[in-house]
Tab-separated table of C-alpha atoms in Angstrom:
chain	number	residue	atom	x	y	z
H	1	MET	CA	0.039	-0.181	-0.075
H	2	PRO	CA	2.677	2.528	0.944
H	3	TYR	CA	4.375	2.116	-2.722
H	4	ALA	CA	0.849	2.117	-4.239
H	5	PHE	CA	0.194	5.561	-2.586
H	6	LEU	CA	3.485	7.076	-3.615
H	7	ILE	CA	2.947	6.150	-7.373
H	8	VAL	CA	-0.326	7.733	-7.423
H	9	THR	CA	0.878	10.822	-5.659
H	10	LEU	CA	3.661	11.063	-8.139
H	11	ILE	CA	1.181	10.875	-11.041
H	12	GLY	CA	-0.630	13.727	-9.672
H	13	ALA	CA	2.413	15.557	-9.078
H	14	ALA	CA	3.412	15.060	-12.504
H	15	ALA	CA	0.123	16.652	-13.870
H	16	VAL	CA	0.636	19.586	-11.740
H	17	ALA	CA	4.417	20.032	-12.669
H	18	LEU	CA	3.218	20.032	-16.407
H	19	ALA	CA	0.453	22.554	-15.855
H	20	TYR	CA	3.375	25.000	-14.853
H	21	ARG	CA	6.157	23.992	-17.096
H	22	PRO	CA	4.477	22.056	-20.228
H	23	ILE	CA	6.526	19.913	-22.522
H	24	ARG	CA	6.424	21.520	-25.954
H	25	ARG	CA	8.182	18.866	-27.830
H	26	GLU	CA	6.706	16.220	-29.962
H	27	PRO	CA	5.268	13.458	-29.407
H	28	PHE	CA	4.755	14.610	-25.942
H	29	THR	CA	2.625	17.694	-26.456
H	30	VAL	CA	-0.696	15.889	-26.389
H	31	VAL	CA	0.041	14.053	-23.186
H	32	SER	CA	1.314	17.553	-21.905
H	33	PHE	CA	-1.680	19.103	-22.748
H	34	THR	CA	-4.261	16.166	-21.327
H	35	PHE	CA	-2.571	15.743	-17.864
H	36	ALA	CA	-2.078	19.940	-17.376
H	37	TRP	CA	-5.685	20.616	-18.497
H	38	ILE	CA	-7.250	18.577	-16.058
H	39	ALA	CA	-5.031	19.745	-13.302
H	40	GLY	CA	-5.446	23.496	-14.524
H	41	GLU	CA	-9.221	23.816	-15.202
H	42	LEU	CA	-10.276	21.552	-12.098
H	43	ALA	CA	-7.681	22.604	-9.561
H	44	PHE	CA	-10.039	22.865	-6.414
H	45	GLN	CA	-11.793	19.847	-7.466
H	46	ASN	CA	-8.630	17.786	-7.679
H	47	ILE	CA	-7.468	19.131	-4.061
H	48	VAL	CA	-10.795	17.698	-2.727
H	49	TRP	CA	-10.744	14.157	-4.412
H	50	GLN	CA	-6.939	13.701	-3.622
H	51	MET	CA	-7.447	14.710	-0.263
H	52	VAL	CA	-10.325	12.103	-0.015
H	53	ALA	CA	-8.173	9.442	-1.706
H	54	THR	CA	-5.378	10.370	0.594
H	55	ALA	CA	-7.520	9.756	3.608
H	56	LEU	CA	-8.194	6.163	2.266
H	57	PHE	CA	-4.927	5.377	1.371
H	58	VAL	CA	-3.740	6.095	5.007
H	59	SER	CA	-6.850	4.140	6.536
H	60	PHE	CA	-5.639	1.158	4.639
H	61	GLY	CA	-2.023	1.692	6.082
H	62	ALA	CA	-0.324	3.781	3.426
H	63	LEU	CA	1.786	5.053	5.982
H	64	ASP	CA	3.272	2.038	7.478
H	65	GLY	CA	6.324	2.454	5.386
H	66	TRP	CA	8.918	5.030	4.217
H	67	ALA	CA	7.153	5.153	0.589
H	68	GLY	CA	4.012	6.177	2.288
H	69	TRP	CA	5.482	8.925	4.076
H	70	LEU	CA	7.071	10.086	0.945
H	71	GLY	CA	4.002	10.102	-0.860
H	72	LEU	CA	2.304	12.194	1.760
H	73	ALA	CA	4.827	14.767	1.338
H	74	VAL	CA	4.504	14.783	-2.409
H	75	ALA	CA	0.804	14.863	-2.013
H	76	ILE	CA	0.802	17.986	0.122
H	77	ALA	CA	3.181	19.682	-2.395
H	78	ASP	CA	0.761	18.825	-5.148
H	79	TRP	CA	-2.038	20.511	-3.194
H	80	VAL	CA	-0.045	23.573	-2.867
H	81	GLY	CA	0.610	23.518	-6.728
H	82	LEU	CA	-2.922	22.992	-7.393
H	83	LEU	CA	-3.806	25.971	-4.954
H	84	GLY	CA	-1.669	28.296	-7.427
H	85	LEU	CA	-3.417	27.011	-10.446
H	86	GLY	CA	-6.864	27.462	-8.849
H	87	ILE	CA	-5.741	31.039	-7.932
H	88	ALA	CA	-4.467	31.714	-11.666
H	89	GLY	CA	-8.053	30.529	-12.611
H	90	ARG	CA	-9.744	32.958	-10.347
H	91	ARG	CA	-7.330	35.777	-11.606
H	92	ALA	CA	-8.635	35.269	-15.309
H	93	ALA	CA	-11.554	37.871	-14.372
H	94	GLY	CA	-8.994	40.329	-13.976
H	95	VAL	CA	-7.166	39.495	-17.355
H	96	SER	CA	-10.604	39.360	-19.238
H	97	THR	CA	-11.440	42.959	-17.792
H	98	ALA	CA	-8.135	44.261	-18.672
H	99	ALA	CA	-8.466	42.847	-22.122
H	100	LEU	CA	-11.741	44.911	-22.626
H	101	ASP	CA	-10.788	47.960	-20.920
H	102	GLU	CA	-8.082	48.341	-23.918
H	103	VAL	CA	-11.268	48.435	-26.366
H	104	ARG	CA	-13.751	50.559	-24.404
H	105	SER	CA	-15.035	53.519	-26.041
H	106	SER	CA	-17.922	55.602	-26.571
H	107	ALA	CA	-18.717	53.539	-29.953
H	108	PHE	CA	-17.929	50.127	-28.218
H	109	PRO	CA	-19.404	50.522	-24.620
H	110	VAL	CA	-18.201	47.336	-22.620
H	111	PRO	CA	-18.996	47.584	-19.158
H	112	THR	CA	-16.261	48.916	-16.587
H	113	GLU	CA	-17.264	46.070	-14.281
H	114	PRO	CA	-17.743	42.231	-15.652
H	115	THR	CA	-21.353	41.248	-15.769
H	116	ALA	CA	-21.946	38.692	-13.250
H	117	PRO	CA	-22.766	35.350	-14.893
H	118	THR	CA	-26.093	34.175	-15.541
H	119	TRP	CA	-25.846	30.549	-16.325
H	120	GLY	CA	-22.232	30.134	-15.270
H	121	ARG	CA	-23.196	30.303	-11.420
H	122	TRP	CA	-20.863	28.722	-8.797
H	123	TRP	CA	-22.285	25.511	-8.460
H	124	ARG	CA	-22.002	24.584	-11.978
H	125	VAL	CA	-18.298	25.675	-12.018
H	126	THR	CA	-18.158	23.226	-8.897
H	127	ARG	CA	-19.765	20.669	-11.127
H	128	ALA	CA	-17.399	21.552	-14.066
H	129	ILE	CA	-19.542	19.676	-16.637
H	130	PRO	CA	-21.445	22.023	-18.936
H	131	LEU	CA	-24.806	20.084	-18.941
H	132	LYS	CA	-27.783	21.765	-20.493
H	133	SER	CA	-30.281	23.186	-18.163
H	134	ARG	CA	-34.072	22.778	-18.665
H	135	ALA	CA	-34.224	26.613	-19.516
H	136	VAL	CA	-32.333	26.013	-22.748
H	137	GLN	CA	-34.365	24.643	-25.946
H	138	ALA	CA	-32.563	22.631	-28.512
H	139	THR	CA	-33.637	22.152	-32.154
H	140	CYS	CA	-31.092	19.578	-33.292
H	141	ASN	CA	-29.708	18.264	-36.586
H	142	ILE	CA	-31.346	20.714	-39.044
H	143	ASP	CA	-29.686	20.007	-42.565
H	144	TYR	CA	-28.482	23.581	-43.600
H	145	TRP	CA	-27.204	22.596	-47.242
H	146	GLY	CA	-30.039	20.439	-47.973
H	147	ASP	CA	-28.053	17.529	-49.309
H	148	GLY	CA	-28.506	15.027	-46.880
H	149	ILE	CA	-24.846	14.667	-45.921
H	150	ALA	CA	-24.632	13.932	-41.997
H	151	ARG	CA	-21.999	16.422	-41.683
H	152	HIS	CA	-24.254	19.198	-42.938
H	153	ARG	CA	-26.265	19.614	-39.925
H	154	LEU	CA	-26.390	22.475	-37.099
H	155	ASP	CA	-28.130	22.673	-33.595
H	156	ILE	CA	-29.938	25.995	-32.426
H	157	TYR	CA	-30.131	26.879	-28.820
H	158	HIS	CA	-32.383	29.529	-27.120
H	159	SER	CA	-34.194	30.219	-23.970
H	160	ARG	CA	-37.329	28.000	-23.288
H	161	LEU	CA	-38.510	30.523	-20.456
H	162	THR	CA	-38.472	33.786	-22.641
H	163	PRO	CA	-38.665	32.858	-26.462
H	164	PRO	CA	-36.345	35.258	-28.387
H	165	GLU	CA	-37.292	37.932	-30.918
H	166	LYS	CA	-34.858	39.521	-33.064
H	167	ALA	CA	-32.518	38.144	-30.851
H	168	PRO	CA	-28.309	38.571	-31.628
H	169	VAL	CA	-27.111	35.352	-32.963
H	170	MET	CA	-23.783	33.381	-32.050
H	171	VAL	CA	-22.614	30.610	-34.517
H	172	TYR	CA	-20.149	28.262	-33.197
H	173	ILE	CA	-17.750	26.274	-34.916
H	174	HIS	CA	-16.211	23.141	-32.975
H	175	GLY	CA	-12.308	22.384	-33.017
H	176	GLY	CA	-10.492	18.839	-33.635
H	177	GLY	CA	-7.572	19.530	-35.929
H	178	TRP	CA	-9.916	19.543	-38.913
H	179	VAL	CA	-10.145	15.733	-38.482
H	180	ILE	CA	-12.206	14.982	-35.595
H	181	GLY	CA	-14.883	16.618	-33.266
H	182	ASP	CA	-18.664	17.401	-33.092
H	183	LYS	CA	-20.934	20.144	-32.642
H	184	ARG	CA	-22.405	18.505	-29.579
H	185	GLU	CA	-18.769	18.619	-27.580
H	186	GLN	CA	-17.564	22.098	-27.464
H	187	GLY	CA	-18.219	25.809	-26.776
H	188	LYS	CA	-21.286	25.023	-24.310
H	189	PRO	CA	-20.530	27.176	-21.539
H	190	MET	CA	-20.335	30.168	-23.710
H	191	MET	CA	-23.373	29.278	-25.667
H	192	TYR	CA	-25.425	28.263	-22.515
H	193	GLU	CA	-24.418	31.979	-21.029
H	194	LEU	CA	-25.555	33.641	-24.271
H	195	VAL	CA	-28.748	31.900	-24.198
H	196	ALA	CA	-29.171	32.986	-20.665
H	197	ARG	CA	-28.696	36.664	-21.690
H	198	GLY	CA	-31.290	35.990	-24.743
H	199	TRP	CA	-29.069	35.294	-27.586
H	200	VAL	CA	-29.767	32.394	-30.117
H	201	CYS	CA	-26.916	30.057	-30.644
H	202	VAL	CA	-25.876	27.852	-33.498
H	203	ALA	CA	-23.735	25.157	-33.231
H	204	ILE	CA	-22.683	23.621	-36.669
H	205	ASN	CA	-20.717	20.347	-37.975
H	206	TYR	CA	-18.686	20.420	-41.210
H	207	ARG	CA	-16.886	17.933	-43.333
H	208	LEU	CA	-13.718	16.565	-41.638
H	209	SER	CA	-10.553	15.301	-43.255
H	210	PRO	CA	-9.169	12.931	-44.444
H	211	LYS	CA	-12.277	12.381	-46.367
H	212	ALA	CA	-12.768	16.193	-46.765
H	213	THR	CA	-10.161	18.188	-48.634
H	214	TRP	CA	-9.543	21.879	-47.932
H	215	PRO	CA	-11.478	24.161	-48.610
H	216	ASP	CA	-14.431	21.905	-47.808
H	217	HIS	CA	-14.160	22.793	-44.120
H	218	ILE	CA	-14.651	26.599	-44.400
H	219	VAL	CA	-16.995	26.249	-47.410
H	220	ASP	CA	-19.381	24.353	-44.952
H	221	ALA	CA	-18.889	27.083	-42.374
H	222	LYS	CA	-19.942	29.742	-44.747
H	223	ARG	CA	-22.785	27.815	-46.045
H	224	ALA	CA	-23.962	27.385	-42.551
H	225	VAL	CA	-23.719	31.067	-41.891
H	226	ALA	CA	-25.605	31.854	-45.108
H	227	TRP	CA	-28.350	29.443	-43.725
H	228	VAL	CA	-28.376	31.401	-40.471
H	229	LYS	CA	-28.858	34.710	-42.293
H	230	GLU	CA	-31.648	33.251	-44.441
H	231	HIS	CA	-33.588	31.193	-41.831
H	232	ILE	CA	-32.646	32.127	-38.382
H	233	ALA	CA	-35.453	34.780	-37.912
H	234	ALA	CA	-38.029	31.907	-37.818
H	235	TYR	CA	-36.280	30.848	-34.603
H	236	GLY	CA	-36.453	34.190	-33.108
H	237	GLY	CA	-32.918	35.369	-34.163
H	238	ASP	CA	-31.745	38.746	-36.002
H	239	PRO	CA	-29.877	37.711	-39.216
H	240	SER	CA	-28.683	41.517	-39.101
H	241	PHE	CA	-26.241	40.959	-36.179
H	242	VAL	CA	-24.577	37.372	-36.230
H	243	ALA	CA	-21.520	36.706	-34.412
H	244	VAL	CA	-19.074	33.681	-34.963
H	245	SER	CA	-16.766	31.625	-32.586
H	246	GLY	CA	-14.550	28.487	-32.402
H	247	GLY	CA	-11.859	26.915	-30.636
H	248	SER	CA	-8.674	25.355	-32.180
H	249	ALA	CA	-9.340	24.607	-35.667
H	250	GLY	CA	-12.893	26.071	-35.069
H	251	GLY	CA	-10.980	29.211	-34.077
H	252	HIS	CA	-9.165	29.176	-37.028
H	253	LEU	CA	-12.056	28.544	-39.386
H	254	CYS	CA	-14.325	31.458	-37.404
H	255	ALA	CA	-11.392	33.943	-38.004
H	256	LEU	CA	-10.934	33.057	-41.296
H	257	LEU	CA	-14.666	33.362	-42.279
H	258	ALA	CA	-14.667	36.792	-40.747
H	259	LEU	CA	-11.867	38.029	-42.785
H	260	SER	CA	-12.778	36.383	-46.009
H	261	GLN	CA	-16.174	38.114	-46.642
H	262	GLY	CA	-16.790	37.897	-50.620
H	263	ASP	CA	-14.369	35.316	-51.327
H	264	ALA	CA	-16.078	33.392	-54.069
H	265	ALA	CA	-13.571	30.556	-53.756
H	266	PHE	CA	-14.967	29.746	-50.293
H	267	GLN	CA	-18.259	29.957	-51.572
H	268	PRO	CA	-18.889	27.904	-54.619
H	269	GLY	CA	-22.382	27.876	-55.772
H	270	PHE	CA	-23.705	30.337	-53.290
H	271	GLU	CA	-21.204	33.092	-54.369
H	272	GLY	CA	-23.993	35.975	-53.604
H	273	ALA	CA	-24.958	34.578	-50.358
H	274	ASP	CA	-24.473	36.936	-47.328
H	275	THR	CA	-21.716	35.284	-45.011
H	276	SER	CA	-20.650	38.379	-43.236
H	277	VAL	CA	-20.395	38.330	-39.631
H	278	GLN	CA	-20.483	41.386	-37.081
H	279	ALA	CA	-18.109	39.949	-34.361
H	280	CYS	CA	-15.571	37.122	-34.046
H	281	VAL	CA	-14.364	35.314	-31.120
H	282	PRO	CA	-11.452	32.942	-31.788
H	283	PHE	CA	-10.183	30.841	-29.039
H	284	TYR	CA	-6.810	29.573	-29.369
H	285	GLY	CA	-7.078	29.528	-32.976
H	286	VAL	CA	-4.624	28.239	-35.473
H	287	MET	CA	-3.788	31.644	-36.977
H	288	ASP	CA	-1.045	30.823	-39.582
H	289	LEU	CA	-1.184	27.290	-41.563
H	290	THR	CA	2.214	28.273	-43.375
H	291	GLY	CA	5.514	26.740	-42.823
H	292	SER	CA	7.067	30.197	-41.717
H	293	PRO	CA	9.057	30.665	-38.623
H	294	GLU	CA	5.770	32.433	-37.390
H	295	GLY	CA	3.479	30.001	-38.576
H	296	SER	CA	3.285	25.975	-38.252
H	297	ALA	CA	6.848	25.994	-37.813
H	298	ARG	CA	6.304	26.901	-34.244
H	299	PHE	CA	4.370	23.810	-33.797
H	300	GLY	CA	7.256	21.485	-34.831
H	301	PRO	CA	6.753	19.343	-37.809
H	302	GLY	CA	3.322	17.858	-36.786
H	303	LEU	CA	0.952	20.455	-37.934
H	304	LEU	CA	2.661	21.120	-41.539
H	305	GLU	CA	2.628	17.321	-41.985
H	306	LEU	CA	-1.155	17.061	-40.801
H	307	LEU	CA	-2.069	19.863	-43.125
H	308	GLU	CA	-0.401	18.510	-46.286
H	309	ARG	CA	-0.926	14.720	-45.872
H	310	ARG	CA	-4.775	14.818	-44.647
H	311	VAL	CA	-6.238	18.167	-44.932
H	312	MET	CA	-4.689	20.244	-47.848
H	313	LYS	CA	-3.598	17.199	-49.525
H	314	THR	CA	-0.807	19.153	-51.211
H	315	LYS	CA	2.893	20.339	-50.393
H	316	GLU	CA	3.213	23.772	-49.215
H	317	SER	CA	6.344	23.671	-51.612
H	318	VAL	CA	4.034	23.078	-54.467
H	319	HIS	CA	1.034	25.309	-53.520
H	320	PRO	CA	2.091	27.858	-51.050
H	321	GLU	CA	-0.842	30.140	-51.879
H	322	VAL	CA	-3.275	27.363	-50.611
H	323	PHE	CA	-1.553	27.608	-47.130
H	324	ARG	CA	-1.238	31.414	-47.337
H	325	ASP	CA	-4.946	31.827	-48.293
H	326	ALA	CA	-6.178	29.676	-45.430
H	327	SER	CA	-4.113	31.540	-42.915
H	328	PRO	CA	-6.373	34.168	-40.991
H	329	THR	CA	-2.913	36.184	-40.265
H	330	PHE	CA	-2.640	36.984	-43.997
H	331	ARG	CA	-6.349	37.959	-44.328
H	332	VAL	CA	-6.351	40.731	-42.104
H	333	ASN	CA	-7.879	43.788	-43.428
H	334	PRO	CA	-9.587	47.159	-42.548
H	335	GLY	CA	-13.003	45.810	-42.950
H	336	ALA	CA	-12.534	43.165	-40.210
H	337	PRO	CA	-15.353	42.969	-37.511
H	338	PRO	CA	-14.836	43.434	-34.059
H	339	PHE	CA	-12.441	40.512	-32.740
H	340	PHE	CA	-11.852	39.175	-29.120
H	341	VAL	CA	-9.061	36.837	-29.266
H	342	LEU	CA	-8.382	34.574	-26.419
H	343	HIS	CA	-5.336	32.298	-25.597
H	344	GLY	CA	-3.403	30.304	-22.913
H	345	VAL	CA	0.043	31.175	-22.286
H	346	ASN	CA	0.953	27.467	-21.518
H	347	ASP	CA	-0.948	25.966	-24.598
H	348	THR	CA	1.128	23.162	-26.092
H	349	LEU	CA	-1.224	22.573	-28.903
H	350	VAL	CA	-1.389	26.086	-30.400
H	351	PRO	CA	1.434	28.199	-29.335
H	352	VAL	CA	0.648	31.529	-28.036
H	353	GLU	CA	2.912	33.368	-30.158
H	354	THR	CA	0.545	32.747	-33.169
H	355	ALA	CA	-2.268	34.660	-31.286
H	356	ARG	CA	0.229	37.546	-30.410
H	357	SER	CA	1.086	37.891	-34.304
H	358	PHE	CA	-2.314	37.572	-35.656
H	359	VAL	CA	-3.603	40.210	-33.134
H	360	GLN	CA	-0.695	42.643	-33.901
H	361	ARG	CA	-1.458	42.506	-37.490
H	362	LEU	CA	-4.948	43.048	-36.875
H	363	ARG	CA	-4.689	45.879	-34.792
H	364	ALA	CA	-2.429	47.690	-37.468
H	365	VAL	CA	-5.070	47.532	-39.931
H	366	SER	CA	-8.496	47.154	-38.661
H	367	ARG	CA	-10.824	49.870	-38.272
H	368	GLN	CA	-12.755	48.043	-35.196
H	369	PRO	CA	-11.739	46.779	-31.620
H	370	ALA	CA	-9.749	43.988	-31.476
H	371	ALA	CA	-9.486	42.803	-27.709
H	372	TYR	CA	-6.772	40.137	-26.724
H	373	ALA	CA	-6.665	38.351	-23.450
H	374	GLU	CA	-3.848	36.167	-22.545
H	375	PHE	CA	-4.265	33.668	-19.691
H	376	PRO	CA	-1.281	32.766	-17.589
H	377	LEU	CA	-0.752	29.105	-16.883
H	378	ALA	CA	-3.781	28.330	-19.197
H	379	GLN	CA	-3.637	25.460	-21.439
H	380	HIS	CA	-5.605	24.450	-24.703
H	381	ALA	CA	-9.355	24.117	-24.464
H	382	PHE	CA	-9.774	26.104	-21.342
H	383	ASP	CA	-13.343	26.950	-22.287
H	384	VAL	CA	-14.682	23.375	-22.541
H	385	LEU	CA	-15.208	22.671	-19.040
H	386	ALA	CA	-17.338	25.071	-16.821
H	387	SER	CA	-14.222	26.036	-14.787
H	388	LEU	CA	-13.199	29.569	-13.171
H	389	ARG	CA	-11.159	30.505	-16.126
H	390	CYS	CA	-13.930	29.560	-18.379
H	391	GLN	CA	-16.773	31.541	-16.267
H	392	ALA	CA	-14.246	34.616	-16.293
H	393	SER	CA	-13.651	34.113	-20.256
H	394	THR	CA	-17.178	33.624	-21.052
H	395	SER	CA	-18.558	36.472	-18.990
H	396	ALA	CA	-16.101	38.847	-20.666
H	397	VAL	CA	-17.017	37.499	-24.300
H	398	ALA	CA	-20.655	38.142	-23.370
H	399	ASP	CA	-20.099	41.562	-22.375
H	400	PHE	CA	-17.742	42.161	-25.640
H	401	LEU	CA	-20.424	40.905	-27.748
H	402	GLU	CA	-23.010	43.119	-26.299
H	403	ALA	CA	-20.853	46.095	-26.895
H	404	ALA	CA	-20.426	44.960	-30.808
H	405	ARG	CA	-23.975	44.763	-30.912
H	406	ALA	CA	-24.585	48.208	-29.302
H	407	GLY	CA	-22.069	49.794	-31.637
H	408	VAL	CA	-23.952	48.451	-34.810
H	409	THR	CA	-26.399	50.960	-36.559
H	410	PRO	CA	-29.741	50.112	-38.241
H	411	ASN	CA	-27.477	49.744	-41.626
H	412	GLY	CA	-25.733	47.118	-40.042
H	413	ILE	CA	-22.353	48.741	-39.651
H	414	SER	CA	-20.644	50.048	-36.562
H	415	SER	CA	-21.314	53.194	-35.089
H	416	ALA	CA	-17.463	54.073	-35.216
H	417	THR	CA	-17.190	53.331	-38.830
H	418	ALA	CA	-20.325	55.313	-39.317
H	419	THR	CA	-18.602	58.349	-37.529
H	420	ARG	CA	-15.587	57.728	-39.735
H	421	ILE	CA	-17.508	57.750	-42.789
H	422	VAL	CA	-19.310	60.841	-41.985
H	423	SER	CA	-15.936	62.339	-41.262
H	424	ASP	CA	-14.306	61.563	-44.494
H	425	ILE	CA	-17.409	62.886	-46.345
H	426	GLU	CA	-16.992	66.208	-44.453
H	427	SER	CA	-13.522	66.376	-45.193
H	428	GLU	CA	-13.901	65.580	-48.721
H	429	THR	CA	-16.663	68.287	-49.005
H	430	GLY	CA	-15.610	70.790	-46.978
H	431	LEU	CA	-18.877	70.669	-44.929
């Protein structure tokens, strides 16, 4: 029993160590992410269950040998480390608030204090798993293309208590490296919070590689947005304000969608459809797919190999334009909608440097606000579970989106842009 106790405590300590110092070398990045993610997002829950487990081990004689006493020392050190991770999660609220402070203006009225969570109350954070409440009504598996393909389905969420009418709309695109994932798995805390605030949320599926070949993924995402623009009014949504969000590969797709309005190559057969969005919120998105030092090279050889063999199905050396055109970093433009980019400093799957580079480029040219929140000690997928960090980031995202909506005129452009247009006209006419 003493040795078993020691082994268990060492495994827990390794997870905590990886949360502080993740391994960024392949093939260990996924393992590092998995252990660190569980330790970091469920820090306080881990302390509780580890204390219970320790008490059980002790009751069965774990301290009858030196190994057991060493295990107890390791366990205590582990709890101290978890406490630090939990505190970092609580401090995410301050990080989110600081990110919104940078973009606050009369034309973009984010609140000075974070809005208290409506759905993400303390007991949901304690439970962590984001289960749908009875107040949320879901309409599932709507065919947004009309071709009967199983991956061309979307789910719509809205409040059961207060049926929406002309409500703002959020379209969420799941992640999974363009090869796995499902609309039922991700983005739930954010969508449930938005629904509780009166929004209509749409979670979409899209074709996955290796069966699908780029640009099938973004084509499907745009087709889904076009469907939303055409049909969401029947579900209480306002097609004049549609935001888009996603995590990881979904963060890539939502950012690319927001920055490629009017690109016929991504809208074959529906070139004239409206796929514009009024705000974009990418979580830990893959913003640069090129093999440059600022792009996929930061990931190691794994990302480029995945893209070339399973997603793009061509070599970057042969068709570099395919990889560049698919990269949001190289798509930034003055007409970009308001962006709120969120990323974790300790992300081992998508290096934080890619987000920094993207935001820097975006802020240099965009006429709209570009908020950026970078969370210390946060790993990939920090918004999947209803953790403290997720609670803080979700509240901030909702406040950002409400500000973006408040800044949109009846003509569908932001008030800041309208002011600049009027100013330009006055300058040119001398009025």
